[in-house]
Coordinates of C-alpha atoms and ligand atoms in Angstrom, one line a residue:
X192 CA 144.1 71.6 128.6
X193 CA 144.7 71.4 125.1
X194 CA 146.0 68.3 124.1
X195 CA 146.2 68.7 120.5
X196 CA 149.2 70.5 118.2
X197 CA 147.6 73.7 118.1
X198 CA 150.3 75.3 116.3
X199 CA 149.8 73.1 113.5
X200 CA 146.6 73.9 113.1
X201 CA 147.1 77.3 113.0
X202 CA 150.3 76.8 110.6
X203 CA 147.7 75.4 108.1
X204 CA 146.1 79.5 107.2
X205 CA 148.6 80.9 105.0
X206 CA 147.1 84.4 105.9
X207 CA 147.8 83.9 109.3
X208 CA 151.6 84.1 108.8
X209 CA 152.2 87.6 107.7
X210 CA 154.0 90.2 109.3
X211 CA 152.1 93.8 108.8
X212 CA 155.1 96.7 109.4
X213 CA 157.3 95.3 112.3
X214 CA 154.4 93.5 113.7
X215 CA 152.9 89.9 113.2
X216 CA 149.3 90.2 111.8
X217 CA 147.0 89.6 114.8
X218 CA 143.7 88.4 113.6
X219 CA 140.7 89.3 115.8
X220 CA 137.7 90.0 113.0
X221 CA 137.0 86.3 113.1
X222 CA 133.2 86.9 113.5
X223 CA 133.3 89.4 109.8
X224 CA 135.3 86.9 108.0
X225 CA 136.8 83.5 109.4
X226 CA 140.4 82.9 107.6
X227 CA 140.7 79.7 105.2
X228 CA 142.7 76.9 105.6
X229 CA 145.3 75.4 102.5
X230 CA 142.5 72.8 101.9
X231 CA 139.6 75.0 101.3
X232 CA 141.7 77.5 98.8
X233 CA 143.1 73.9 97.2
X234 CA 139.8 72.9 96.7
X235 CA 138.5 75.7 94.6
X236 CA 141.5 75.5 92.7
X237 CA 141.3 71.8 92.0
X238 CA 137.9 72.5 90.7
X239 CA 138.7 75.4 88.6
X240 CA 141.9 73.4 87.1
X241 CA 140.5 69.6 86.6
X242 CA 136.7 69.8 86.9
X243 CA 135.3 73.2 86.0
X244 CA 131.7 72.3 84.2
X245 CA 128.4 73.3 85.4
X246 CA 126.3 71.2 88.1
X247 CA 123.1 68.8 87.0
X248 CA 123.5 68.8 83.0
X249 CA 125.7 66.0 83.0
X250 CA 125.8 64.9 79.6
X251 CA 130.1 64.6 80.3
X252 CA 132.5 64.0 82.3
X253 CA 133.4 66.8 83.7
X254 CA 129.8 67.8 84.5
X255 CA 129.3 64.7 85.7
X256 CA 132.4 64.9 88.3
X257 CA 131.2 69.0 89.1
X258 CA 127.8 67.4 90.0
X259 CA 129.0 64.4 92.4
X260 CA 130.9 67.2 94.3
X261 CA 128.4 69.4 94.8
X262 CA 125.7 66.8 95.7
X263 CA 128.4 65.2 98.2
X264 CA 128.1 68.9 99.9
X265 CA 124.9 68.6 100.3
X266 CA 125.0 65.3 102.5
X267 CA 127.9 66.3 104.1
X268 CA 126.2 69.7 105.4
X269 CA 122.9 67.7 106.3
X270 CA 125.1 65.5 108.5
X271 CA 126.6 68.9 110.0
X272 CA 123.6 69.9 110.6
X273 CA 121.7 66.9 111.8
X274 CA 119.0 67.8 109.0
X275 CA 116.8 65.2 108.7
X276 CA 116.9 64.5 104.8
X277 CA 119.7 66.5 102.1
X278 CA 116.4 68.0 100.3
X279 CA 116.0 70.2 103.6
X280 CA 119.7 71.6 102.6
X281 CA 119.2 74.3 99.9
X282 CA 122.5 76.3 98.9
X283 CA 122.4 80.0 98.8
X284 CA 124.8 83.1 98.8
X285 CA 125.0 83.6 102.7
X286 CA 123.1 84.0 105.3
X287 CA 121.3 87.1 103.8
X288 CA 120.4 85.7 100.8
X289 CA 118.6 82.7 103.3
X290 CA 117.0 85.1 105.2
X291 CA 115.8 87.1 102.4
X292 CA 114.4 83.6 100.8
X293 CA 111.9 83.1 104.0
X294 CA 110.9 86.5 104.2
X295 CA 109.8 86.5 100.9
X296 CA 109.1 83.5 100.4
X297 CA 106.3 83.7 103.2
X298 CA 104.6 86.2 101.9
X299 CA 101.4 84.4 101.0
X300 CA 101.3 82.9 104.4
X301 CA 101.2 86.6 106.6
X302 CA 98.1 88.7 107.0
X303 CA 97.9 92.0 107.8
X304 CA 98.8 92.6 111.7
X305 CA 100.5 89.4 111.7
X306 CA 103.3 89.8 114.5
X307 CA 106.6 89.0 113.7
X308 CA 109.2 89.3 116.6
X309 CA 112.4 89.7 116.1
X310 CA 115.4 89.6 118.5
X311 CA 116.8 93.1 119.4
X312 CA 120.6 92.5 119.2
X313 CA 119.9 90.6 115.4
X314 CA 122.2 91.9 112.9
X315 CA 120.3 93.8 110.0
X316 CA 120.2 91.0 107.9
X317 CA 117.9 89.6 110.3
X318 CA 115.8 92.6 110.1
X319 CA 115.5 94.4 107.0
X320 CA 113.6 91.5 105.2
X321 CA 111.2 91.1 107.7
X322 CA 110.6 94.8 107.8
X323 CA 110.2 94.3 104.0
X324 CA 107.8 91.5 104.5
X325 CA 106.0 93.7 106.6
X326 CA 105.5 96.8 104.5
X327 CA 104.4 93.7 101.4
X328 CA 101.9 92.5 103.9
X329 CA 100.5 95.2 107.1
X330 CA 102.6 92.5 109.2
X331 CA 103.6 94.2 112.6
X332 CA 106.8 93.5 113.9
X333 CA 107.9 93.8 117.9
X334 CA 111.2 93.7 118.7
X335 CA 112.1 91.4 122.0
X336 CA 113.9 93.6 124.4
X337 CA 116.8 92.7 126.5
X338 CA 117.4 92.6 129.9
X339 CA 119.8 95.4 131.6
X340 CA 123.0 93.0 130.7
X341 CA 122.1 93.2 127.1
X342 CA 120.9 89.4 126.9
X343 CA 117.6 88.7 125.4
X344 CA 114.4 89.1 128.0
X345 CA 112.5 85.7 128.4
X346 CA 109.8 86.9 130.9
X347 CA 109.2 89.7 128.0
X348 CA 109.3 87.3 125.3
X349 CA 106.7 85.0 126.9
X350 CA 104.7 88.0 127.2
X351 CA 104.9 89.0 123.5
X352 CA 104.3 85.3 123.1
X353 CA 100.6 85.9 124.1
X354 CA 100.0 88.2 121.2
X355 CA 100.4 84.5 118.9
X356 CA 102.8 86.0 116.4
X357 CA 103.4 84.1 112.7
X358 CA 107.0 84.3 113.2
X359 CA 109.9 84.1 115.7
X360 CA 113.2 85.1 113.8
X361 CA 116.1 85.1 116.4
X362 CA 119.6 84.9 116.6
X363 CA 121.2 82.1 118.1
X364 CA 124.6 83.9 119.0
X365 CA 125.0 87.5 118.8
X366 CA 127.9 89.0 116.3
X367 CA 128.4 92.4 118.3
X368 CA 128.1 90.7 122.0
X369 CA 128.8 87.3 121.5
X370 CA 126.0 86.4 123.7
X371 CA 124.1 83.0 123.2
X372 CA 120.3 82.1 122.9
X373 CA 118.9 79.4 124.9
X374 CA 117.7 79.1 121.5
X375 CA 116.0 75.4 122.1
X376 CA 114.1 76.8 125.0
X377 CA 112.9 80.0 122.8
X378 CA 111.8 77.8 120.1
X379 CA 110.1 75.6 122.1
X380 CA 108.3 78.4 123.6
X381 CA 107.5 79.9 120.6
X382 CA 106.4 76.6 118.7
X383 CA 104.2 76.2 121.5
X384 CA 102.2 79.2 120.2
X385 CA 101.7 77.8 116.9
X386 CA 104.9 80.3 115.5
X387 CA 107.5 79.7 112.6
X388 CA 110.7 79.9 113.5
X389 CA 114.0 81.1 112.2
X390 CA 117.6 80.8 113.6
X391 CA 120.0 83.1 112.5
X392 CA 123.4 80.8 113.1
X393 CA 125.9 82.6 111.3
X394 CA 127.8 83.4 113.9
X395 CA 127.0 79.4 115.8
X396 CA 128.3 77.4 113.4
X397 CA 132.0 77.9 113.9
X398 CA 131.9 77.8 117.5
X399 CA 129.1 75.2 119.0
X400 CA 127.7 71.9 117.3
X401 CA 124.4 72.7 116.1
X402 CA 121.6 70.0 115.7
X403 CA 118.8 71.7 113.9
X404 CA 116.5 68.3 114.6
X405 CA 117.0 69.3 118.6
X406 CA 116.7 72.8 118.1
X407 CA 113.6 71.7 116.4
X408 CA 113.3 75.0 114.4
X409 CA 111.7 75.7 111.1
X410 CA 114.7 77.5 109.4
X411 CA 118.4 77.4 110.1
X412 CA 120.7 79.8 108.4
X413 CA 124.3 80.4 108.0
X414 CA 127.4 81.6 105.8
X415 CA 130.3 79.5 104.6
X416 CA 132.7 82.0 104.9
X417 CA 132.4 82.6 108.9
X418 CA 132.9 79.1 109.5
X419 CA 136.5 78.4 107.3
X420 CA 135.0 78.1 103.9
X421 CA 134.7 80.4 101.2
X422 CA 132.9 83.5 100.9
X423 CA 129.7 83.2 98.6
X424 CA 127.8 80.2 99.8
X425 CA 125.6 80.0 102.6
X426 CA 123.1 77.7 103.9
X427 CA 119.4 77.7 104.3
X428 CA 118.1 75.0 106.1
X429 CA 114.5 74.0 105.9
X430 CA 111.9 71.6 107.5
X431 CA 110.7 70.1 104.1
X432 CA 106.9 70.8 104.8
X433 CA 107.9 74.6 105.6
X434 CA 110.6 74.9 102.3
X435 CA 108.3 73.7 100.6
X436 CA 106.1 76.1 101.0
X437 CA 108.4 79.0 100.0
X438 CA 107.5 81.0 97.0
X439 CA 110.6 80.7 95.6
X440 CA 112.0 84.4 95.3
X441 CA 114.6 83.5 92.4
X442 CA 112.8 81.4 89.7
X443 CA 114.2 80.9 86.1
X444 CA 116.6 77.5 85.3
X445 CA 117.4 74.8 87.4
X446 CA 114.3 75.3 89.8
X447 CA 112.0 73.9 87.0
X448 CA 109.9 70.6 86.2
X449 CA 108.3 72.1 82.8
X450 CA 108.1 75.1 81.2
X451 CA 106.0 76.6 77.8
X452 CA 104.5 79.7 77.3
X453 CA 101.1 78.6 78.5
X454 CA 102.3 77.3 82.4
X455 CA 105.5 76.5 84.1
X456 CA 106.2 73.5 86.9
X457 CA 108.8 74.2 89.6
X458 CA 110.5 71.5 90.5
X459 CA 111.2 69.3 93.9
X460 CA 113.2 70.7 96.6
X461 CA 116.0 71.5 96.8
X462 CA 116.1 72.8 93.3
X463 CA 112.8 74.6 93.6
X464 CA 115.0 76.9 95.7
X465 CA 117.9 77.2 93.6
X466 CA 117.3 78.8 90.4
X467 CA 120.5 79.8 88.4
X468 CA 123.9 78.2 88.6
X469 CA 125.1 77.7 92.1
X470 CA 128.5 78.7 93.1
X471 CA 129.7 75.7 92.7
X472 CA 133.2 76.4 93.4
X473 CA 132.5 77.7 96.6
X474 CA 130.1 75.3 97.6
X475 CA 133.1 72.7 97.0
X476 CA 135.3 75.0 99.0
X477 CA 132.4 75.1 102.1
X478 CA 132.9 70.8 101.7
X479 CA 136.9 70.9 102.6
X480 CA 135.8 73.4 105.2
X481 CA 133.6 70.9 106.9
X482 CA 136.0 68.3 106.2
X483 CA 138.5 70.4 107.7
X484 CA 136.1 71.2 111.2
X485 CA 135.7 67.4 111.4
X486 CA 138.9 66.0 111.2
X487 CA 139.5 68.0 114.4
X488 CA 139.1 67.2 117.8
X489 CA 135.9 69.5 117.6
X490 CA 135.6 69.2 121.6
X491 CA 139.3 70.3 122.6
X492 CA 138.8 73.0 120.2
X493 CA 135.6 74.5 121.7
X494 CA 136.9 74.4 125.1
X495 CA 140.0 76.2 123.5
X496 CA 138.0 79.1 122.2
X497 CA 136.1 79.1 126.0
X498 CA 139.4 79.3 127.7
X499 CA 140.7 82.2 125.2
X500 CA 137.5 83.8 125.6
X501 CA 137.9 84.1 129.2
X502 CA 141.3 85.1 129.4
X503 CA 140.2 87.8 126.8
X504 CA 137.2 88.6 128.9
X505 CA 139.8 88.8 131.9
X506 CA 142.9 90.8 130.2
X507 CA 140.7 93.8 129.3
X508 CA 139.0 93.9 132.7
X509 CA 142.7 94.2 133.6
X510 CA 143.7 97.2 132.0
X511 CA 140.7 99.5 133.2
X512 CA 139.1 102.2 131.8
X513 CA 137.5 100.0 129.4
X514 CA 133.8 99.2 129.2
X515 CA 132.6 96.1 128.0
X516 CA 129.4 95.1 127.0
X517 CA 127.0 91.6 127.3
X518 CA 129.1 90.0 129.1
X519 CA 128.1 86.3 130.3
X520 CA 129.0 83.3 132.0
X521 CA 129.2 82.5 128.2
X522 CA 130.4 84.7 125.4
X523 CA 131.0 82.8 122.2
X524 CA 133.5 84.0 119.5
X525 CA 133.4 88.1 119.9
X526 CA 133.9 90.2 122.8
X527 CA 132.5 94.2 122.8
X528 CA 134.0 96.8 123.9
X529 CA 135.3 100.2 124.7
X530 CA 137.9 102.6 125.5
X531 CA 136.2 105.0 128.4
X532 CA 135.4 108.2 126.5
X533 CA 137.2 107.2 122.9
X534 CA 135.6 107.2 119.9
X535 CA 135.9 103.6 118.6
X536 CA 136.7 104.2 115.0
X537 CA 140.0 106.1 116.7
X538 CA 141.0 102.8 118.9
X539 CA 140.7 100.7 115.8
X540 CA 142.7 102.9 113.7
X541 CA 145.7 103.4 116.2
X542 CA 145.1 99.1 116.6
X543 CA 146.0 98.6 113.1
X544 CA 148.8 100.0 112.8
X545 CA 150.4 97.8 115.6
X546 CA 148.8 95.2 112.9
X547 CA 145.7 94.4 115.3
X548 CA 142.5 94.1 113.3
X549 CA 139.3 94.5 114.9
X550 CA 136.1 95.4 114.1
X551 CA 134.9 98.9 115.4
X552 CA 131.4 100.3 114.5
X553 CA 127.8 99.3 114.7
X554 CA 128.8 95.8 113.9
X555 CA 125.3 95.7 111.5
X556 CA 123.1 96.1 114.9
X557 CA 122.1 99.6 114.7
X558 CA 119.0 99.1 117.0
X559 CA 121.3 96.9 119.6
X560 CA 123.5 99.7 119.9
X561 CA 120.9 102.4 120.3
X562 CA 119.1 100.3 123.1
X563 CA 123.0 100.3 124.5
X564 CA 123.3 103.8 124.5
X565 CA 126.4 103.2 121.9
X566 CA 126.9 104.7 118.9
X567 CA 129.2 102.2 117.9
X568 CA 131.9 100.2 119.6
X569 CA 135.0 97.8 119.0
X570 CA 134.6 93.8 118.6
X571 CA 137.6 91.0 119.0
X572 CA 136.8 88.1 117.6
X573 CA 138.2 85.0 118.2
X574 CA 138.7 81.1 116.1
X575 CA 139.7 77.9 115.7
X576 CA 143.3 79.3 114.9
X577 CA 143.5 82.2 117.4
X578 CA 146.3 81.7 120.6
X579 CA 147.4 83.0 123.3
X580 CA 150.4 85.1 121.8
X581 CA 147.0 86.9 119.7
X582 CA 145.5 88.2 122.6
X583 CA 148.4 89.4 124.2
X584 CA 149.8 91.5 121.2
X585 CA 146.1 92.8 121.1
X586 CA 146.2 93.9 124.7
X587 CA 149.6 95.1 124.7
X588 CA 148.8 97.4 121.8
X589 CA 145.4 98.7 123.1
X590 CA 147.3 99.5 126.2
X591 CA 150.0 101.8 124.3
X592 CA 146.4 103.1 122.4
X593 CA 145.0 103.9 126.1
X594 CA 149.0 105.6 126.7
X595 CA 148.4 107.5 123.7
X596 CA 144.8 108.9 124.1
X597 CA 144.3 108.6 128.0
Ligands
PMP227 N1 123.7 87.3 110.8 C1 124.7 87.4 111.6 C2 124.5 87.1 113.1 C3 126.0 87.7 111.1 O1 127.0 87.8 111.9 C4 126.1 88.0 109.7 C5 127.4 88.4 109.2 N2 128.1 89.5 109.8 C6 125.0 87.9 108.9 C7 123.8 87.6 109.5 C8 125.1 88.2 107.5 O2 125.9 87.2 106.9 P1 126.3 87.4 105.4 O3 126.9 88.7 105.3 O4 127.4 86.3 105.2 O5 125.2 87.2 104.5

C-alpha cells in the first residue's frame, strides 16, 4: 500500500511531463539513465550562478563556499553508504572510471596466473579492466557461470573459490536481468579465501539500501546519474587500507603532498585518488540527489518499485508470446525480454513511436547474452517516479507492436 503522494513525487521531474506525438512520454530506461528531480538541476545551477570557484584552494570566498559543498558531499555519501570514515569516499566520473581505478591501480599487487573471477552477467565496465589488468600482469580470469535461470551459480563459485583467486569483482544487481546477488554471502565466501573484493552497485543504489560495512567488501562502486543525480560523478568506495594501496592511475594536481624535479609525495586519501579538478558541479548535484532519496519514505518507496515490478513481471506474462529472461522471486529495477521470433531493435523502434522508451540491445553484457543464447534483447526499467499508468501505456503499446508484427 502506498501511503505517500506519489504523484507529487513524480510531479517533481520536469522531464517526466512531456507529451511525445499524441502520447505521454513513458519512461522505462531508468536503469541507462535515472531522470532528475527540480532539486538536483537547481543545484548545479545555484552553483554555477552564486558559487562557481574551484574546490581546495580557498584563498576566497567563493572557493571557500565551492569547497564546504563539495566536502559536505563527501559525508553525506559516507553516511549513504555506511562507509566507515569520509576518506574511504573518493569521487570519480562513474562507475567505469571506479572500476578502472582498482584495476589499475592493483597492478603491483597481481602475479602472473593470479585468478580473477568475474561474474558472467557483469556489464563490460566490469570486465574490460580486469581483462586489461590481465594482459598488464599474466592474470587469468574465470568467469562464474550461471545457473539455467540465468542467476549466478554458487556451488560453481565455491568451486572456483578453491583455485584462491586475488580478486572477486561481481555485480551486486544485474542491469540486463535485474537479478540480485546475495552479494554479503559471496563476499563472505570469497574473503574467506583470502580474495579482494569489488561490488559493482550501479544499478543497487537506487533501488535497495546498501551498507558497504555489512557487505564487508573491499570496493563499492557506483554512478550519480542512475540514482537521480547528475551524470559525471560516480563513487568509488574504498576500505582505507585497500585505497590506499591503489597506484593512483591519474596523478598530476590535487593528489599531491610535494613535488620538485628530483621526487614527488602523493598525498592522503582521498586526494591521492583525485588528481585534477573534480566535477564539482555535479558532485553538488549527486548531494540534492541524496538529499532528495532521504527525505523520502525510502521503505514505501522500495516496496513500490517491488509491487510495479511484479505487476510488470505479470502483465507481460499476460500477453504471450513473449519470452523473458532471469526472472526471480526478486527482480530489482529492469525486466528482460522478448517478442517470440522479433528482432529487438524492431520492438523498440515501433515502442518509441507510441513514446515508450526502452532499452533494446546487448545492454553492455555481451558475454551474458551469448551464455543466453540472445543476441540482444529489450529491457524496461523501472524508478522511484514510475506508476502504474507507465506500465500500462507500455503494455498496451507492445501489444499493438505484437498486432503489427505477429
Ligand atoms: N555497471 C553496471 C551494472 C551498469 O549498469 C553500468 C551503467 N549501465 C555501469 C557499470 C557503467 O556505469 P557508467 O556508464 O555510469 O560508468
Amino acid at each position: 500500500v502506498v501511503l505517500f503522494d506519489h504523484q507529487a513525487l513524480r510531479d517533481q521531474f520536469p522531464a517526466l511531463k512531456q507529451t511525445i506525438g499524441d502520447h505521454p512520454l513513458c519512461y522505462l530506461d531508468t536503469a541507462a539513465t535515472s531522470q532528475k528531480p527540480q532539486v538536483v538541476i537547481d543545484a548545479m545551477n545555484e552553483y554555477y550562478q552564486f558559487n562557481n570557484a574551484n574546490v581546495h584552494r580557498a584563498a576566497h570566498q567563493l572557493s571557500t563556499r565551492a569547497t564546504q559543498q563539495y566536502e559536505a558531499v563527501r559525508l553525506q555519501v559516507t553516511d549513504f553508504i555506511n562507509a566507515s570514515q569520509s576518506q574511504e569516499v573518493i569521487f570519480t566520473h562513474g562507475t567505469t572510471e571506479s572500476i578502472n581505478m582498482v584495476a589499475f591501480g592493483l597492478t603491483s599487487q597481481i602475479k602472473a596466473n593470479d585468478v580473477i573471477l568475474i561474474d558472467t552477467a557483469a556489464h563490460h565496465a566490469n570486465i574490460v579492466p580486469w581483462q586489461e589488468l590481465a594482459k598488464r600482469t599474466g592474470a587469468v580470469i574465470k568467469p562464474i557461470p550461471l545457473t539455467a535461470d540465468a542467476q549466478l551459480d554458487i556451488t560453481a563459485f565455491e568451486q572456483l573459490l578453491l583455485l584462491k583467486p586475488k580478486v572477486v569483482a561481481i555485480s551486486h544487481v544485474s542491469n540486463a536481468l535485474g537479478t540480485v546477488n546475495p552479494i554479503n554471502e559471496l563476499v563472505a565466501k570469497a574473503k574467506a579465501v583470502g580474495a579482494l573484493t569489488l561490488v559493482d552497485g550501479a544499478q543497487a543504489v537506487a533501488h535497495l539500501s546498501v551498507d558497504v560495512q555489512q557487505i564487508d567488501c573491499d570496493f563499492y562502486v557506483f554512478s550519480g546519474h542512475k540514482m537521480y543525480g547528475p551524470t559525471g560523478v560516480g563513487i568509488l568506495y574504498g576500505r582505507y587500507k585497500q585505497l590506499d594501496q591503489l597506484t593512483p592511475m591519474l596523478t598530476g594536481g590535487e593528489m599531491i603532498k610535494t613535488v620538485s624535479f628530483n621526487r614527488t609525495v602523493f598525498g592522503a586519501l582521498p586526494n591521492r585518488l583525485e588528481a585534477g579538478t573534480p566535477a564539482i558541479a555535479e558532485v553538488i548535484g549527486l548531494g540534492a540527489a541524496i538529499s532528495f532519496l532521504l527525505q523520502l519514505p525510502r521503505e514505501q518507496l522500495l516496496a513500490h518499485e517491488q509491487q510495479l515490478m511484479q505487476y510488470l513481471q505479470q502483465q507481460l506474462q499476460k500477453l504471450g508470446d513473449i519470452e523473458l529472461y532471469g526472472i526471480a522471486p526478486i527482480n530489482v529495477g529492469a525486466v528482460a525480454f522478448n517478442l517470440q521470433g522479433e528482432h529487438h531493435q524492431d520492438v523498440g523502434i515501433l515502442l518509441d513511436q507510441q513514446a515508450v522508451a526502452v532499452r533494446c540491445g546487448h545492454h553492455c553484457a555481451m558475454p551474458l547474452m551469448a551464455s543466453l543464447n540472445l543476441n540482444g534483447c529489450c529491457r524496461a526499467s523501472i524508478g522511484i517516479y514510475t506508476n502504474k499508468q507507465d506500465v500500462d501505456q507500455f503494455i498496451h503499446a507492445l501489444n499493438a507492436v505484437k498486432e503489427l508484427l505477429l
